[in-house]
Amino acid sequence: MRELLITVTITLVTAGLQITLKGLSRTELPGKKHGLTREDGLFWTDWTIAAGLALATTLVVASSKKLPVPMSQVVLCLIAILLGCTAFPFLLRLLAYESGARIKEWGWLKMGWIFIANGVAVMILLSAVAVGVKVYG
């Protein structure tokens, strides 16, 4: 459980730093004191790719060290990553975006779709971390 909490903490701190750096590097938008848009809160692509890299690294290291690998967990994680890279983007396009390629305003702070997309990606990332925790003990 400790490893999962560390992962969530690192993920949230990284997201905060990305938003900060984006905000510092951009000029102000008309009528705002910053240059950030709602889409800057989308991190699902980063986290899905990170999950794929984490799983691949775990499998390579486990193979080289002849560590046992929980195959059912690996298969489920791999399916989650594949769905996150194939079906999920199309579902977001169909459900979460307006015609002008802008994410729809919905839910709390008008960021419901951003929370959903990021939430799915965090679950995918945590599934990869869980495989690593199982492999490394």
PDB file of C-alpha atoms in Angstrom:
ATOM      1  CA  MET A   1       0.000   0.000   0.000  1.00  0.00           C
ATOM      2  CA  ARG A   2       2.903   2.338   0.760  1.00  0.00           C
ATOM      3  CA  GLU A   3       4.192   2.029  -2.812  1.00  0.00           C
ATOM      4  CA  LEU A   4       0.802   2.955  -4.246  1.00  0.00           C
ATOM      5  CA  LEU A   5       0.579   6.042  -2.029  1.00  0.00           C
ATOM      6  CA  ILE A   6       4.079   7.066  -3.090  1.00  0.00           C
ATOM      7  CA  THR A   7       3.054   6.648  -6.740  1.00  0.00           C
ATOM      8  CA  VAL A   8      -0.066   8.781  -6.306  1.00  0.00           C
ATOM      9  CA  THR A   9       1.960  11.447  -4.493  1.00  0.00           C
ATOM     10  CA  ILE A  10       4.636  11.540  -7.197  1.00  0.00           C
ATOM     11  CA  THR A  11       1.944  11.665  -9.881  1.00  0.00           C
ATOM     12  CA  LEU A  12       0.159  14.601  -8.250  1.00  0.00           C
ATOM     13  CA  VAL A  13       3.378  16.510  -7.535  1.00  0.00           C
ATOM     14  CA  THR A  14       4.492  15.981 -11.136  1.00  0.00           C
ATOM     15  CA  ALA A  15       1.139  17.269 -12.400  1.00  0.00           C
ATOM     16  CA  GLY A  16       1.432  20.320 -10.144  1.00  0.00           C
ATOM     17  CA  LEU A  17       4.926  21.035 -11.421  1.00  0.00           C
ATOM     18  CA  GLN A  18       3.810  20.647 -15.044  1.00  0.00           C
ATOM     19  CA  ILE A  19       0.971  23.129 -14.521  1.00  0.00           C
ATOM     20  CA  THR A  20       3.328  25.538 -12.765  1.00  0.00           C
ATOM     21  CA  LEU A  21       5.897  25.373 -15.560  1.00  0.00           C
ATOM     22  CA  LYS A  22       3.215  25.784 -18.226  1.00  0.00           C
ATOM     23  CA  GLY A  23       1.815  28.783 -16.371  1.00  0.00           C
ATOM     24  CA  LEU A  24       5.242  30.395 -15.988  1.00  0.00           C
ATOM     25  CA  SER A  25       6.197  29.864 -19.614  1.00  0.00           C
ATOM     26  CA  ARG A  26       3.075  31.316 -21.223  1.00  0.00           C
ATOM     27  CA  THR A  27       1.888  34.821 -21.795  1.00  0.00           C
ATOM     28  CA  GLU A  28      -1.440  35.883 -20.335  1.00  0.00           C
ATOM     29  CA  LEU A  29      -4.666  35.109 -22.155  1.00  0.00           C
ATOM     30  CA  PRO A  30      -7.041  38.013 -22.769  1.00  0.00           C
ATOM     31  CA  GLY A  31      -9.006  38.712 -19.591  1.00  0.00           C
ATOM     32  CA  LYS A  32      -6.899  36.343 -17.453  1.00  0.00           C
ATOM     33  CA  LYS A  33      -3.825  36.713 -15.269  1.00  0.00           C
ATOM     34  CA  HIS A  34      -2.295  33.546 -16.730  1.00  0.00           C
ATOM     35  CA  GLY A  35      -1.993  31.604 -19.967  1.00  0.00           C
ATOM     36  CA  LEU A  36      -3.439  28.299 -18.775  1.00  0.00           C
ATOM     37  CA  THR A  37      -6.474  26.591 -20.273  1.00  0.00           C
ATOM     38  CA  ARG A  38      -8.566  23.711 -18.908  1.00  0.00           C
ATOM     39  CA  GLU A  39      -6.842  21.327 -21.316  1.00  0.00           C
ATOM     40  CA  ASP A  40      -3.594  21.953 -19.445  1.00  0.00           C
ATOM     41  CA  GLY A  41      -5.078  19.795 -16.685  1.00  0.00           C
ATOM     42  CA  LEU A  42      -5.154  16.727 -18.923  1.00  0.00           C
ATOM     43  CA  PHE A  43      -2.403  14.313 -17.931  1.00  0.00           C
ATOM     44  CA  TRP A  44      -3.967  11.027 -18.983  1.00  0.00           C
ATOM     45  CA  THR A  45      -1.642  10.571 -21.959  1.00  0.00           C
ATOM     46  CA  ASP A  46       1.469  11.058 -19.822  1.00  0.00           C
ATOM     47  CA  TRP A  47       0.251   8.663 -17.152  1.00  0.00           C
ATOM     48  CA  THR A  48      -0.860   5.975 -19.609  1.00  0.00           C
ATOM     49  CA  ILE A  49       2.512   6.060 -21.345  1.00  0.00           C
ATOM     50  CA  ALA A  50       4.280   6.018 -17.969  1.00  0.00           C
ATOM     51  CA  ALA A  51       2.301   2.884 -17.084  1.00  0.00           C
ATOM     52  CA  GLY A  52       3.455   1.188 -20.278  1.00  0.00           C
ATOM     53  CA  LEU A  53       7.073   2.108 -19.600  1.00  0.00           C
ATOM     54  CA  ALA A  54       6.829   1.006 -15.969  1.00  0.00           C
ATOM     55  CA  LEU A  55       5.378  -2.362 -16.966  1.00  0.00           C
ATOM     56  CA  ALA A  56       7.961  -2.901 -19.703  1.00  0.00           C
ATOM     57  CA  THR A  57      10.825  -2.002 -17.357  1.00  0.00           C
ATOM     58  CA  THR A  58       9.484  -4.307 -14.663  1.00  0.00           C
ATOM     59  CA  LEU A  59       9.222  -7.202 -17.107  1.00  0.00           C
ATOM     60  CA  VAL A  60      12.722  -6.652 -18.514  1.00  0.00           C
ATOM     61  CA  VAL A  61      14.308  -6.459 -15.060  1.00  0.00           C
ATOM     62  CA  ALA A  62      12.284  -9.428 -13.794  1.00  0.00           C
ATOM     63  CA  SER A  63      13.363 -11.464 -16.796  1.00  0.00           C
ATOM     64  CA  SER A  64      17.033 -10.580 -16.420  1.00  0.00           C
ATOM     65  CA  LYS A  65      16.985 -11.420 -12.703  1.00  0.00           C
ATOM     66  CA  LYS A  66      14.812 -14.521 -13.178  1.00  0.00           C
ATOM     67  CA  LEU A  67      12.144 -13.156 -10.806  1.00  0.00           C
ATOM     68  CA  PRO A  68       8.656 -14.704 -10.796  1.00  0.00           C
ATOM     69  CA  VAL A  69       6.055 -12.653 -12.659  1.00  0.00           C
ATOM     70  CA  PRO A  70       2.319 -12.737 -11.822  1.00  0.00           C
ATOM     71  CA  MET A  71       1.068 -13.500 -15.334  1.00  0.00           C
ATOM     72  CA  SER A  72      -2.644 -12.844 -14.708  1.00  0.00           C
ATOM     73  CA  GLN A  73      -1.832  -9.434 -13.227  1.00  0.00           C
ATOM     74  CA  VAL A  74       0.537  -8.640 -16.115  1.00  0.00           C
ATOM     75  CA  VAL A  75      -2.106  -9.608 -18.672  1.00  0.00           C
ATOM     76  CA  LEU A  76      -4.752  -7.434 -16.981  1.00  0.00           C
ATOM     77  CA  CYS A  77      -2.328  -4.509 -16.801  1.00  0.00           C
ATOM     78  CA  LEU A  78      -1.361  -4.969 -20.446  1.00  0.00           C
ATOM     79  CA  ILE A  79      -5.042  -5.000 -21.458  1.00  0.00           C
ATOM     80  CA  ALA A  80      -5.616  -1.802 -19.450  1.00  0.00           C
ATOM     81  CA  ILE A  81      -2.653  -0.101 -21.139  1.00  0.00           C
ATOM     82  CA  LEU A  82      -3.761  -1.236 -24.604  1.00  0.00           C
ATOM     83  CA  LEU A  83      -7.309   0.012 -23.994  1.00  0.00           C
ATOM     84  CA  GLY A  84      -5.864   3.265 -22.641  1.00  0.00           C
ATOM     85  CA  CYS A  85      -3.907   3.724 -25.869  1.00  0.00           C
ATOM     86  CA  THR A  86      -6.586   2.572 -28.331  1.00  0.00           C
ATOM     87  CA  ALA A  87     -10.235   2.649 -27.250  1.00  0.00           C
ATOM     88  CA  PHE A  88     -10.022   5.340 -24.571  1.00  0.00           C
ATOM     89  CA  PRO A  89      -8.863   8.167 -26.885  1.00  0.00           C
ATOM     90  CA  PHE A  90     -11.751   7.436 -29.247  1.00  0.00           C
ATOM     91  CA  LEU A  91     -14.250   7.329 -26.390  1.00  0.00           C
ATOM     92  CA  LEU A  92     -12.980  10.693 -25.198  1.00  0.00           C
ATOM     93  CA  ARG A  93     -13.318  12.088 -28.714  1.00  0.00           C
ATOM     94  CA  LEU A  94     -16.914  10.884 -28.930  1.00  0.00           C
ATOM     95  CA  LEU A  95     -18.047  11.830 -25.437  1.00  0.00           C
ATOM     96  CA  ALA A  96     -15.809  14.520 -23.976  1.00  0.00           C
ATOM     97  CA  TYR A  97     -14.966  16.878 -26.823  1.00  0.00           C
ATOM     98  CA  GLU A  98     -16.900  19.575 -28.635  1.00  0.00           C
ATOM     99  CA  SER A  99     -16.612  20.144 -32.358  1.00  0.00           C
ATOM    100  CA  GLY A 100     -13.842  22.741 -31.977  1.00  0.00           C
ATOM    101  CA  ALA A 101     -11.503  20.197 -30.327  1.00  0.00           C
ATOM    102  CA  ARG A 102     -12.210  21.717 -26.909  1.00  0.00           C
ATOM    103  CA  ILE A 103     -13.093  19.544 -23.965  1.00  0.00           C
ATOM    104  CA  LYS A 104     -16.699  19.928 -22.820  1.00  0.00           C
ATOM    105  CA  GLU A 105     -17.452  21.811 -19.643  1.00  0.00           C
ATOM    106  CA  TRP A 106     -19.169  19.465 -17.234  1.00  0.00           C
ATOM    107  CA  GLY A 107     -19.259  18.686 -13.522  1.00  0.00           C
ATOM    108  CA  TRP A 108     -17.319  20.194 -10.665  1.00  0.00           C
ATOM    109  CA  LEU A 109     -15.398  23.307 -11.762  1.00  0.00           C
ATOM    110  CA  LYS A 110     -16.492  22.432 -15.301  1.00  0.00           C
ATOM    111  CA  MET A 111     -13.648  19.914 -15.312  1.00  0.00           C
ATOM    112  CA  GLY A 112     -15.584  16.643 -15.039  1.00  0.00           C
ATOM    113  CA  TRP A 113     -14.171  15.126 -18.221  1.00  0.00           C
ATOM    114  CA  ILE A 114     -10.650  16.074 -17.185  1.00  0.00           C
ATOM    115  CA  PHE A 115     -11.134  14.323 -13.837  1.00  0.00           C
ATOM    116  CA  ILE A 116     -12.553  11.243 -15.573  1.00  0.00           C
ATOM    117  CA  ALA A 117      -9.727  11.034 -18.122  1.00  0.00           C
ATOM    118  CA  ASN A 118      -7.052  11.540 -15.493  1.00  0.00           C
ATOM    119  CA  GLY A 119      -8.786   9.122 -13.107  1.00  0.00           C
ATOM    120  CA  VAL A 120      -8.792   6.341 -15.693  1.00  0.00           C
ATOM    121  CA  ALA A 121      -5.104   6.965 -16.392  1.00  0.00           C
ATOM    122  CA  VAL A 122      -4.217   6.896 -12.692  1.00  0.00           C
ATOM    123  CA  MET A 123      -5.902   3.490 -12.412  1.00  0.00           C
ATOM    124  CA  ILE A 124      -3.886   2.248 -15.396  1.00  0.00           C
ATOM    125  CA  LEU A 125      -0.686   3.607 -13.853  1.00  0.00           C
ATOM    126  CA  LEU A 126      -1.476   2.039 -10.486  1.00  0.00           C
ATOM    127  CA  SER A 127      -2.062  -1.332 -12.156  1.00  0.00           C
ATOM    128  CA  ALA A 128       1.479  -1.178 -13.570  1.00  0.00           C
ATOM    129  CA  VAL A 129       2.875  -0.166 -10.192  1.00  0.00           C
ATOM    130  CA  ALA A 130       1.001  -3.053  -8.549  1.00  0.00           C
ATOM    131  CA  VAL A 131       2.722  -5.478 -10.932  1.00  0.00           C
ATOM    132  CA  GLY A 132       6.085  -4.000  -9.961  1.00  0.00           C
ATOM    133  CA  VAL A 133       5.273  -4.251  -6.262  1.00  0.00           C
ATOM    134  CA  LYS A 134       4.293  -7.899  -6.724  1.00  0.00           C
ATOM    135  CA  VAL A 135       7.461  -8.694  -8.695  1.00  0.00           C
ATOM    136  CA  TYR A 136       9.919  -6.869  -6.445  1.00  0.00           C
ATOM    137  CA  GLY A 137       8.142  -7.771  -3.211  1.00  0.00           C
TER     138      GLY A 137
END
